[in-house]
mmCIF file of C-alpha atoms in Angstrom:
data_model
loop_
_atom_site.group_PDB
_atom_site.id
_atom_site.type_symbol
_atom_site.label_atom_id
_atom_site.label_comp_id
_atom_site.label_asym_id
_atom_site.label_seq_id
_atom_site.Cartn_x
_atom_site.Cartn_y
_atom_site.Cartn_z
ATOM 1 C CA MET A 21 0.036 -0.050 0.019
ATOM 2 C CA SER A 22 1.501 3.311 -1.007
ATOM 3 C CA MET A 23 2.130 6.085 1.469
ATOM 4 C CA MET A 24 -0.432 8.318 0.090
ATOM 5 C CA LYS A 25 -3.293 5.628 0.485
ATOM 6 C CA LYS A 26 -2.191 5.066 4.117
ATOM 7 C CA ASP A 27 -2.541 8.760 4.760
ATOM 8 C CA ARG A 28 -5.944 8.838 3.331
ATOM 9 C CA LEU A 29 -7.047 5.845 5.544
ATOM 10 C CA LEU A 30 -5.772 7.380 8.623
ATOM 11 C CA TYR A 31 -7.636 10.607 7.892
ATOM 12 C CA LYS A 32 -10.798 8.732 7.505
ATOM 13 C CA LEU A 33 -10.323 6.935 10.797
ATOM 14 C CA LYS A 34 -9.316 10.041 12.631
ATOM 15 C CA LYS A 35 -12.041 12.391 11.286
ATOM 16 C CA PRO A 36 -15.131 10.585 12.777
ATOM 17 C CA GLN A 37 -13.259 10.299 16.126
ATOM 18 C CA ASN A 38 -12.564 13.991 16.033
ATOM 19 C CA GLU A 39 -16.070 14.790 15.406
ATOM 20 C CA THR A 40 -17.362 12.497 18.091
ATOM 21 C CA PHE A 41 -14.981 14.075 20.626
ATOM 22 C CA LEU A 42 -16.014 17.517 19.924
ATOM 23 C CA LYS A 43 -19.677 16.456 20.017
ATOM 24 C CA ARG A 44 -19.027 14.992 23.457
ATOM 25 C CA VAL A 45 -17.334 18.203 24.662
ATOM 26 C CA PHE A 46 -20.194 20.268 23.513
ATOM 27 C CA PHE A 47 -22.787 17.958 24.988
ATOM 28 C CA PHE A 48 -20.928 17.980 28.233
ATOM 29 C CA ALA A 49 -20.914 21.877 28.163
ATOM 30 C CA VAL A 50 -24.601 21.787 27.714
ATOM 31 C CA ILE A 51 -25.044 19.544 30.628
ATOM 32 C CA VAL A 52 -22.985 21.792 32.791
ATOM 33 C CA LEU A 53 -25.100 24.737 31.731
ATOM 34 C CA VAL A 54 -28.248 22.950 32.541
ATOM 35 C CA LEU A 55 -26.985 21.924 36.032
ATOM 36 C CA PHE A 56 -25.804 25.555 36.560
ATOM 37 C CA VAL A 57 -29.318 26.832 35.688
ATOM 38 C CA THR A 58 -30.980 24.174 37.900
ATOM 39 C CA VAL A 59 -28.833 25.028 40.884
ATOM 40 C CA SER A 60 -29.663 28.712 40.218
ATOM 41 C CA ILE A 61 -33.394 27.996 40.433
ATOM 42 C CA LEU A 62 -32.955 26.051 43.719
ATOM 43 C CA ALA A 63 -30.716 28.747 45.191
ATOM 44 C CA SER A 64 -33.052 31.456 44.075
ATOM 45 C CA SER A 65 -36.028 29.781 45.731
ATOM 46 C CA PHE A 66 -34.019 29.115 48.971
ATOM 47 C CA PHE A 67 -32.524 32.625 49.214
ATOM 48 C CA GLU A 68 -35.190 34.720 47.624
ATOM 49 C CA LYS A 69 -36.549 35.967 50.844
ATOM 50 C CA ARG A 70 -33.034 36.792 52.142
ATOM 51 C CA PHE A 71 -31.706 38.527 49.179
ATOM 52 C CA GLN A 72 -34.800 39.625 47.462
ATOM 53 C CA SER A 73 -33.385 38.809 43.954
ATOM 54 C CA SER A 74 -33.632 36.274 41.454
ATOM 55 C CA SER A 75 -30.388 34.252 40.422
ATOM 56 C CA LEU A 76 -32.063 32.703 37.422
ATOM 57 C CA LYS A 77 -32.980 35.976 35.900
ATOM 58 C CA GLY A 78 -29.565 37.181 36.206
ATOM 59 C CA THR A 79 -27.986 34.118 34.821
ATOM 60 C CA LEU A 80 -30.417 33.793 31.838
ATOM 61 C CA HIS A 81 -30.061 37.593 31.096
ATOM 62 C CA ILE A 82 -26.443 36.723 29.897
ATOM 63 C CA PHE A 83 -27.866 34.828 26.933
ATOM 64 C CA SER A 84 -29.789 36.006 23.877
ATOM 65 C CA THR A 85 -32.972 34.212 22.897
ATOM 66 C CA GLU A 86 -31.217 32.679 19.871
ATOM 67 C CA GLN A 87 -28.343 31.326 22.178
ATOM 68 C CA LEU A 88 -30.918 29.637 24.449
ATOM 69 C CA VAL A 89 -32.759 28.233 21.399
ATOM 70 C CA ALA A 90 -29.403 26.862 20.009
ATOM 71 C CA PHE A 91 -28.614 25.240 23.294
ATOM 72 C CA MET A 92 -31.972 23.504 23.336
ATOM 73 C CA GLY A 93 -31.402 22.603 19.798
ATOM 74 C CA THR A 94 -28.298 20.427 20.746
ATOM 75 C CA VAL A 95 -30.759 18.103 22.553
ATOM 76 C CA ASN A 96 -33.746 18.417 20.150
ATOM 77 C CA PRO A 97 -32.927 19.533 16.727
ATOM 78 C CA TYR A 98 -36.504 20.657 16.170
ATOM 79 C CA PHE A 99 -35.786 23.873 18.119
ATOM 80 C CA GLN A 100 -32.984 24.882 15.527
ATOM 81 C CA GLN A 101 -35.592 25.136 12.803
ATOM 82 C CA GLY A 102 -36.648 28.460 14.397
ATOM 83 C CA LEU A 103 -33.302 30.096 14.055
ATOM 84 C CA PRO A 104 -32.586 32.468 11.168
ATOM 85 C CA ASN A 105 -30.442 31.119 8.529
ATOM 86 C CA SER A 106 -27.756 33.813 9.160
ATOM 87 C CA TYR A 107 -27.451 32.885 12.764
ATOM 88 C CA LYS A 108 -23.909 31.517 13.913
ATOM 89 C CA PRO A 109 -23.957 29.964 17.367
ATOM 90 C CA PRO A 110 -21.349 31.254 19.607
ATOM 91 C CA SER A 111 -18.305 29.129 20.719
ATOM 92 C CA ILE A 112 -18.272 27.358 23.923
ATOM 93 C CA GLN A 113 -15.210 29.311 24.839
ATOM 94 C CA SER A 114 -17.057 32.640 24.370
ATOM 95 C CA LEU A 115 -20.121 31.479 26.507
ATOM 96 C CA SER A 116 -17.833 30.085 29.166
ATOM 97 C CA PHE A 117 -15.966 33.437 29.226
ATOM 98 C CA GLU A 118 -19.250 35.463 29.630
ATOM 99 C CA LEU A 119 -20.528 33.130 32.537
ATOM 100 C CA ALA A 120 -17.238 33.274 34.429
ATOM 101 C CA THR A 121 -16.626 37.197 34.071
ATOM 102 C CA ASN A 122 -20.130 38.662 33.167
ATOM 103 C CA ILE A 123 -18.303 40.528 30.536
ATOM 104 C CA LYS A 124 -19.959 40.602 27.121
ATOM 105 C CA PRO A 125 -17.462 40.886 23.986
ATOM 106 C CA GLY A 126 -18.583 43.885 22.062
ATOM 107 C CA ASP A 127 -20.497 45.539 25.008
ATOM 108 C CA ILE A 128 -18.033 48.019 26.605
ATOM 109 C CA ARG A 129 -20.702 48.677 29.419
ATOM 110 C CA SER A 130 -20.211 45.141 30.810
ATOM 111 C CA LEU A 131 -16.426 45.896 31.045
ATOM 112 C CA LEU A 132 -16.336 49.379 32.440
ATOM 113 C CA GLY A 133 -19.756 49.788 34.081
ATOM 114 C CA ARG A 134 -18.529 48.969 37.496
ATOM 115 C CA GLU A 135 -15.160 50.739 37.217
ATOM 116 C CA LEU A 136 -15.999 54.117 35.978
ATOM 117 C CA PRO A 137 -17.895 56.616 38.268
ATOM 118 C CA GLY A 138 -21.343 57.355 36.899
ATOM 119 C CA PHE A 139 -20.933 54.863 33.977
ATOM 120 C CA ALA A 140 -23.264 52.155 35.667
ATOM 121 C CA ILE A 141 -26.123 54.729 34.965
ATOM 122 C CA PHE A 142 -26.391 53.045 31.461
ATOM 123 C CA ASP A 143 -27.515 49.787 33.207
ATOM 124 C CA THR A 144 -30.607 51.721 33.888
ATOM 125 C CA GLU A 145 -33.385 50.562 31.384
ATOM 126 C CA ILE A 146 -35.726 53.218 30.027
ATOM 127 C CA VAL A 147 -39.066 51.416 29.704
ATOM 128 C CA VAL A 148 -41.049 54.466 28.560
ATOM 129 C CA ALA A 149 -39.423 57.614 27.572
ATOM 130 C CA GLY A 150 -41.156 60.763 28.379
ATOM 131 C CA GLU A 151 -40.618 64.009 26.391
ATOM 132 C CA GLY A 152 -36.933 64.943 26.536
ATOM 133 C CA THR A 153 -35.831 61.713 28.267
ATOM 134 C CA ASP A 154 -32.751 59.806 27.328
ATOM 135 C CA TYR A 155 -29.571 58.432 28.945
ATOM 136 C CA THR A 156 -28.192 61.965 29.562
ATOM 137 C CA THR A 157 -31.375 63.248 31.456
ATOM 138 C CA LEU A 158 -31.874 60.267 33.826
ATOM 139 C CA PRO A 159 -32.420 61.074 37.476
ATOM 140 C CA ILE A 160 -29.273 61.510 39.534
ATOM 141 C CA GLU A 161 -29.041 60.621 43.207
ATOM 142 C CA SER A 162 -26.814 63.115 45.070
ATOM 143 C CA ALA A 163 -25.248 61.222 48.063
ATOM 144 C CA PRO A 164 -23.117 63.650 50.142
ATOM 145 C CA PRO A 165 -21.883 62.437 53.406
ATOM 146 C CA LEU A 166 -24.391 62.458 56.358
ATOM 147 C CA ASP A 167 -22.791 65.336 58.183
ATOM 148 C CA VAL A 168 -23.453 67.578 55.001
ATOM 149 C CA LEU A 169 -27.015 66.143 54.867
ATOM 150 C CA LEU A 170 -27.732 67.150 58.507
ATOM 151 C CA LYS A 171 -26.212 70.669 58.237
ATOM 152 C CA GLU A 172 -28.682 73.201 59.334
ATOM 153 C CA ARG A 173 -29.465 75.590 56.515
ATOM 154 C CA GLU A 174 -31.518 78.726 56.934
ATOM 155 C CA VAL A 175 -34.774 78.452 55.174
ATOM 156 C CA ALA A 176 -36.111 81.191 52.980
ATOM 157 C CA GLU A 177 -39.359 81.680 54.763
ATOM 158 C CA GLU A 178 -40.959 83.815 52.034
ATOM 159 C CA LYS A 179 -40.446 80.910 49.701
ATOM 160 C CA LEU A 180 -42.350 78.460 51.761
ATOM 161 C CA LYS A 181 -45.598 80.287 51.125
ATOM 162 C CA VAL A 182 -47.608 78.805 48.335
ATOM 163 C CA GLU A 183 -51.062 79.557 47.197
ATOM 164 C CA GLU A 184 -53.364 76.499 48.005
ATOM 165 C CA SER A 185 -54.770 74.803 44.915
ATOM 166 C CA GLU A 186 -58.491 75.479 44.469
ATOM 167 C CA GLU A 187 -60.590 73.150 46.573
ATOM 168 C CA THR A 188 -61.992 70.423 44.412
ATOM 169 C CA PRO A 189 -65.668 69.774 44.631
ATOM 170 C CA LYS A 190 -66.833 67.162 47.205
ATOM 171 C CA PRO A 191 -65.943 63.798 45.572
ATOM 172 C CA ASP A 192 -68.747 61.390 44.655
ATOM 173 C CA MET A 193 -66.739 58.527 46.044
ATOM 174 C CA THR A 194 -64.530 58.094 49.141
ATOM 175 C CA THR A 195 -62.677 55.346 50.788
ATOM 176 C CA ASN A 196 -64.815 56.170 53.917
ATOM 177 C CA GLY A 197 -62.050 56.773 56.274
ATOM 178 C CA ARG A 198 -59.757 53.942 55.087
ATOM 179 C CA LYS A 199 -56.144 54.977 54.378
ATOM 180 C CA VAL A 200 -55.446 53.155 51.146
ATOM 181 C CA VAL A 201 -52.477 55.044 49.967
ATOM 182 C CA TYR A 202 -49.192 55.207 51.862
ATOM 183 C CA LEU A 203 -46.683 58.008 51.261
ATOM 184 C CA TYR A 204 -43.175 58.120 52.604
ATOM 185 C CA GLN A 205 -39.752 59.797 51.912
ATOM 186 C CA SER A 206 -36.730 57.528 52.169
ATOM 187 C CA HIS A 207 -34.581 60.696 51.686
ATOM 188 C CA SER A 208 -36.851 63.122 53.655
ATOM 189 C CA TYR A 209 -33.831 65.591 53.846
ATOM 190 C CA GLU A 210 -33.896 66.228 50.019
ATOM 191 C CA SER A 211 -34.901 69.852 49.531
ATOM 192 C CA PHE A 212 -34.882 72.624 46.783
ATOM 193 C CA LEU A 213 -32.384 75.350 46.282
ATOM 194 C CA PRO A 214 -35.008 78.140 46.040
ATOM 195 C CA LEU A 215 -36.243 77.319 49.549
ATOM 196 C CA LEU A 216 -32.793 77.599 51.289
ATOM 197 C CA LYS A 217 -30.818 80.810 51.732
ATOM 198 C CA GLY A 218 -27.329 80.698 50.129
ATOM 199 C CA ALA A 219 -27.844 77.340 48.531
ATOM 200 C CA GLU A 220 -26.265 77.120 44.978
ATOM 201 C CA VAL A 221 -25.188 73.638 44.069
ATOM 202 C CA SER A 222 -27.048 70.345 44.253
ATOM 203 C CA ASP A 223 -25.386 69.050 47.419
ATOM 204 C CA ASP A 224 -26.616 72.283 49.168
ATOM 205 C CA ALA A 225 -30.275 71.260 48.474
ATOM 206 C CA ASN A 226 -30.875 69.362 51.789
ATOM 207 C CA SER A 227 -32.754 70.396 54.913
ATOM 208 C CA SER A 228 -34.261 68.810 58.009
ATOM 209 C CA ASN A 229 -37.048 71.300 58.079
ATOM 210 C CA PRO A 230 -40.226 69.427 57.208
ATOM 211 C CA GLU A 231 -41.596 72.574 55.768
ATOM 212 C CA ALA A 232 -38.859 72.782 53.180
ATOM 213 C CA ASN A 233 -38.022 69.175 52.374
ATOM 214 C CA MET A 234 -39.786 66.122 50.881
ATOM 215 C CA ILE A 235 -42.085 65.738 53.876
ATOM 216 C CA ARG A 236 -43.618 69.023 52.763
ATOM 217 C CA VAL A 237 -44.028 67.436 49.163
ATOM 218 C CA GLY A 238 -45.574 64.354 50.712
ATOM 219 C CA GLY A 239 -47.999 66.576 52.551
ATOM 220 C CA MET A 240 -48.880 68.430 49.484
ATOM 221 C CA LEU A 241 -49.800 65.150 47.638
ATOM 222 C CA ALA A 242 -51.619 63.745 50.694
ATOM 223 C CA ASN A 243 -53.876 66.821 50.753
ATOM 224 C CA GLU A 244 -54.723 66.551 47.080
ATOM 225 C CA LEU A 245 -55.577 63.006 47.274
ATOM 226 C CA GLU A 246 -57.709 63.339 50.355
ATOM 227 C CA GLN A 247 -59.629 66.095 48.489
ATOM 228 C CA ARG A 248 -60.448 63.485 45.935
ATOM 229 C CA GLY A 249 -61.819 61.016 48.442
ATOM 230 C CA ILE A 250 -58.688 58.943 48.701
ATOM 231 C CA GLY A 251 -57.586 58.217 52.184
ATOM 232 C CA VAL A 252 -53.794 58.703 52.762
ATOM 233 C CA GLN A 253 -51.345 57.808 55.534
ATOM 234 C CA GLN A 254 -48.013 59.648 55.265
ATOM 235 C CA ASP A 255 -44.848 58.922 57.311
ATOM 236 C CA ARG A 256 -43.138 62.089 58.441
ATOM 237 C CA SER A 257 -40.060 60.562 59.957
ATOM 238 C CA ASN A 258 -36.788 62.591 59.902
ATOM 239 C CA ILE A 259 -34.727 59.997 58.073
ATOM 240 C CA GLY A 260 -31.417 61.884 58.611
ATOM 241 C CA GLU A 261 -31.731 62.014 62.362
ATOM 242 C CA LYS A 262 -32.670 58.405 62.444
ATOM 243 C CA LEU A 263 -29.679 57.407 60.358
ATOM 244 C CA LYS A 264 -27.466 59.371 62.725
ATOM 245 C CA ASP A 265 -28.917 57.815 65.754
ATOM 246 C CA ARG A 266 -27.992 54.364 64.461
ATOM 247 C CA GLY A 267 -24.636 55.380 63.252
ATOM 248 C CA TRP A 268 -25.676 54.734 59.665
ATOM 249 C CA ASN A 269 -25.141 56.751 56.527
ATOM 250 C CA HIS A 270 -27.069 57.977 53.437
ATOM 251 C CA GLY A 271 -26.663 54.442 51.945
ATOM 252 C CA ASN A 272 -28.656 52.870 54.661
ATOM 253 C CA ALA A 273 -31.645 55.019 54.002
ATOM 254 C CA TYR A 274 -33.762 52.480 52.182
ATOM 255 C CA GLN A 275 -33.087 49.855 54.766
ATOM 256 C CA LEU A 276 -34.296 52.208 57.542
ATOM 257 C CA SER A 277 -37.418 53.218 55.520
ATOM 258 C CA ARG A 278 -38.103 49.490 54.885
ATOM 259 C CA GLU A 279 -38.567 49.081 58.488
ATOM 260 C CA ILE A 280 -41.008 51.993 58.652
ATOM 261 C CA VAL A 281 -43.068 50.651 55.565
ATOM 262 C CA GLN A 282 -43.267 47.204 57.021
ATOM 263 C CA THR A 283 -44.613 48.421 60.279
ATOM 264 C CA ALA A 284 -47.155 50.671 58.443
ATOM 265 C CA VAL A 285 -48.416 47.773 56.310
ATOM 266 C CA ALA A 286 -48.669 45.414 59.360
ATOM 267 C CA ASP A 287 -50.657 48.083 61.364
ATOM 268 C CA ASN A 288 -52.795 49.046 58.490
ATOM 269 C CA LYS A 289 -54.305 46.397 56.246
ATOM 270 C CA ASP A 290 -56.054 48.881 54.066
ATOM 271 C CA ILE A 291 -52.876 50.194 52.400
ATOM 272 C CA THR A 292 -52.911 49.257 48.846
ATOM 273 C CA PHE A 293 -50.622 51.636 47.120
ATOM 274 C CA SER A 294 -47.317 52.860 48.244
ATOM 275 C CA PHE A 295 -45.197 55.794 46.823
ATOM 276 C CA ASP A 296 -41.691 56.780 47.899
ATOM 277 C CA LEU A 297 -41.241 60.513 47.018
ATOM 278 C CA HIS A 298 -37.912 61.700 45.961
ATOM 279 C CA ARG A 299 -36.277 64.868 44.529
ATOM 280 C CA ASP A 300 -33.860 64.636 41.460
ATOM 281 C CA SER A 301 -30.538 66.319 41.474
ATOM 282 C CA GLN A 302 -30.729 67.221 37.763
ATOM 283 C CA ARG A 303 -31.008 71.032 37.072
ATOM 284 C CA ARG A 304 -33.993 73.016 36.006
ATOM 285 C CA ASP A 305 -33.724 72.565 32.204
ATOM 286 C CA LYS A 306 -34.300 68.756 32.769
ATOM 287 C CA THR A 307 -36.919 68.739 35.552
ATOM 288 C CA THR A 308 -39.396 71.544 34.522
ATOM 289 C CA VAL A 309 -41.992 71.795 31.733
ATOM 290 C CA GLU A 310 -44.421 74.521 30.815
ATOM 291 C CA ILE A 311 -48.014 73.424 30.271
ATOM 292 C CA ASN A 312 -50.671 75.890 29.267
ATOM 293 C CA GLY A 313 -48.508 78.868 30.367
ATOM 294 C CA LYS A 314 -47.614 77.469 33.694
ATOM 295 C CA SER A 315 -44.487 75.669 34.832
ATOM 296 C CA TYR A 316 -44.638 72.357 36.575
ATOM 297 C CA ALA A 317 -42.055 70.152 38.194
ATOM 298 C CA LYS A 318 -41.607 66.992 36.075
ATOM 299 C CA LEU A 319 -42.323 63.539 37.556
ATOM 300 C CA MET A 320 -40.596 60.356 36.888
ATOM 301 C CA PHE A 321 -41.333 56.679 37.832
ATOM 302 C CA VAL A 322 -38.570 54.453 39.040
ATOM 303 C CA ILE A 323 -39.144 50.771 39.383
ATOM 304 C CA GLY A 324 -36.682 48.392 41.108
ATOM 305 C CA LYS A 325 -35.610 45.510 38.798
ATOM 306 C CA ALA A 326 -34.021 43.366 41.651
ATOM 307 C CA ASN A 327 -37.622 42.790 42.995
ATOM 308 C CA PRO A 328 -38.574 39.536 41.590
ATOM 309 C CA ASP A 329 -42.206 40.515 40.963
ATOM 310 C CA TYR A 330 -41.488 43.995 39.545
ATOM 311 C CA GLU A 331 -43.677 43.565 36.525
ATOM 312 C CA LYS A 332 -46.717 44.426 38.468
ATOM 313 C CA ASN A 333 -45.325 47.628 39.738
ATOM 314 C CA LEU A 334 -44.067 48.339 36.422
ATOM 315 C CA GLN A 335 -47.596 47.973 35.029
ATOM 316 C CA LEU A 336 -48.875 50.459 37.508
ATOM 317 C CA ALA A 337 -46.119 53.100 36.686
ATOM 318 C CA GLU A 338 -46.707 52.663 32.922
ATOM 319 C CA GLU A 339 -50.529 53.257 33.178
ATOM 320 C CA LEU A 340 -50.140 56.322 35.381
ATOM 321 C CA HIS A 341 -47.523 57.687 32.945
ATOM 322 C CA HIS A 342 -49.737 57.312 29.991
ATOM 323 C CA LEU A 343 -52.651 58.988 31.975
ATOM 324 C CA LEU A 344 -50.345 61.908 32.759
ATOM 325 C CA LYS A 345 -49.207 62.201 29.157
ATOM 326 C CA GLU A 346 -52.848 62.360 28.015
ATOM 327 C CA LYS A 347 -53.862 65.071 30.439
ATOM 328 C CA TYR A 348 -50.574 66.891 30.954
ATOM 329 C CA PRO A 349 -48.248 66.363 27.955
ATOM 330 C CA GLY A 350 -44.680 66.504 28.998
ATOM 331 C CA LEU A 351 -45.206 66.378 32.846
ATOM 332 C CA SER A 352 -43.945 62.640 33.101
ATOM 333 C CA ARG A 353 -40.380 61.939 32.228
ATOM 334 C CA GLY A 354 -41.311 58.397 31.880
ATOM 335 C CA VAL A 355 -40.683 55.088 33.475
ATOM 336 C CA ILE A 356 -37.206 53.525 34.240
ATOM 337 C CA LEU A 357 -36.021 50.183 35.657
ATOM 338 C CA LYS A 358 -32.955 50.180 37.929
ATOM 339 C CA SER A 359 -31.046 47.257 39.139
ATOM 340 C CA LYS A 360 -28.488 46.949 42.048
ATOM 341 C CA THR A 361 -25.763 48.174 39.849
ATOM 342 C CA GLU A 362 -27.337 51.615 39.657
ATOM 343 C CA GLY A 363 -29.179 52.187 43.070
ATOM 344 C CA ASN A 364 -30.844 50.202 45.617
ATOM 345 C CA GLY A 365 -32.512 47.895 42.980
ATOM 346 C CA ILE A 366 -35.510 47.082 45.062
ATOM 347 C CA TYR A 367 -36.756 50.324 46.862
ATOM 348 C CA ASN A 368 -39.079 48.401 49.274
ATOM 349 C CA GLN A 369 -41.316 47.603 46.311
ATOM 350 C CA ASP A 370 -41.361 43.916 47.156
ATOM 351 C CA LEU A 371 -43.661 44.812 50.009
ATOM 352 C CA SER A 372 -46.386 45.730 47.710
ATOM 353 C CA ASP A 373 -47.466 45.045 44.049
ATOM 354 C CA GLN A 374 -48.773 48.452 43.787
ATOM 355 C CA ALA A 375 -45.740 50.492 44.618
ATOM 356 C CA ALA A 376 -43.351 53.032 42.944
ATOM 357 C CA LEU A 377 -40.572 55.563 43.545
ATOM 358 C CA LEU A 378 -41.777 58.967 42.359
ATOM 359 C CA GLU A 379 -39.114 61.608 41.459
ATOM 360 C CA VAL A 380 -40.860 65.022 41.992
ATOM 361 C CA GLY A 381 -39.052 67.863 40.257
ATOM 362 C CA GLY A 382 -35.328 68.689 40.857
ATOM 363 C CA VAL A 383 -33.083 70.949 42.925
ATOM 364 C CA ASP A 384 -34.168 74.057 40.983
ATOM 365 C CA ASN A 385 -38.006 73.774 41.363
ATOM 366 C CA ASN A 386 -40.163 75.897 43.558
ATOM 367 C CA LEU A 387 -43.049 75.129 45.767
ATOM 368 C CA GLU A 388 -45.585 76.675 43.181
ATOM 369 C CA GLU A 389 -44.347 74.165 40.561
ATOM 370 C CA ILE A 390 -44.354 71.356 42.880
ATOM 371 C CA GLN A 391 -47.831 72.183 43.951
ATOM 372 C CA ARG A 392 -49.144 72.006 40.536
ATOM 373 C CA SER A 393 -47.490 68.802 39.761
ATOM 374 C CA THR A 394 -48.804 67.090 43.074
ATOM 375 C CA GLU A 395 -52.322 68.311 42.037
ATOM 376 C CA ALA A 396 -51.919 66.970 38.526
ATOM 377 C CA PHE A 397 -50.740 63.496 39.809
ATOM 378 C CA ALA A 398 -53.569 63.352 42.331
ATOM 379 C CA GLU A 399 -56.078 64.058 39.660
ATOM 380 C CA VAL A 400 -54.666 61.393 37.444
ATOM 381 C CA PHE A 401 -54.188 58.838 40.255
ATOM 382 C CA ALA A 402 -57.826 59.484 41.406
ATOM 383 C CA GLU A 403 -59.096 58.727 37.990
ATOM 384 C CA TYR A 404 -57.043 55.636 37.894
ATOM 385 C CA TYR A 405 -58.136 54.610 41.458
ATOM 386 C CA TRP A 406 -61.956 55.131 41.007
ATOM 387 C CA LYS A 407 -62.069 53.682 37.502
ATOM 388 C CA ASP A 408 -63.100 50.251 38.844
ATOM 389 C CA GLU A 409 -63.697 51.000 42.487
ATOM 390 C CA LYS A 410 -66.927 50.105 43.968
ATOM 391 C CA VAL A 411 -66.678 52.070 47.065
ATOM 392 C CA ASN A 412 -68.985 55.006 47.184
ATOM 393 C CA ALA A 413 -69.523 57.924 49.633
ATOM 394 C CA GLY A 414 -71.449 55.689 52.083
ATOM 395 C CA GLY A 415 -68.877 52.958 52.053
ATOM 396 C CA GLN A 416 -71.321 50.482 50.411
#
């Protein structure tokens, strides 16, 4: 037998062996992935109450739909029929690298998002973009040290006076004394520059005075809702002082407010809706809109994506956004999702399936603008609330 024939025979013998080896390696990788996902499910179920997040969702987020279908196709070729002809499955090495490092080749955000200050904001997902909303106009949380937050600032008394909105007609429907909406302020010390003397930069917009911070805003909204027959319970805790008493800092604010919300919900079974009110650190051009010749402080809904059941809260935020858009075009900046890479990630929204964080204006807005916005929100929320509500003035 010639040397050439021997080489050809050896090639034919080695080729199927090589293909079989590669198939075995690929099949082994698929089994490892399935086991990894299974363990994630079990771990998620076991630790869900402790960590309030879903490991499975985080794992599956790494893969595209096509990649998951391709994986299933290695076991059942039927699934591969749904893949586009141009699709090329990624290599095992590439997928293993993504699983091990959480870095996606071609996506610079996955490489730098946790390294560059402020870059993680691009992990925020804009679900519904209001007028003028993009990644450059997203809310910014100012987080100065606690001693700066607690610094006493002189209040501009003349700026605290605001004309009360016209009293609404007596509502046809009422919750009959039941407090169904809960308002609280995880960052109660957030204030507004026009209300404070000598305050010029964003970090100056903080005050422990409940007449000049978010507690005042919560009171405004509570009053507007009450006028429309909707019972409200508002927490008026001085979060800054409570943090100081425990030796905590600004980063523990949601942990503290969580205890407050849990107590409120346990004591009042009528609470159905929960809103955490905040003030954005963005400047006036991004937080103000003119509607019918009057300026309003813009609103934005923030939903925590780390809450396993965030979809229900997201639906609430989207519906309220669209109602605001219809009645007050430009007032709502939209709805965004935040994960733990950009913020708290849950915002106590796992305690209710009708909860949202509501940004009310920015550091440059005044009380007149805030008053108009709380009135507009109350009007829209009342329409949403009473749409299918059967409770009437007599509580029947």
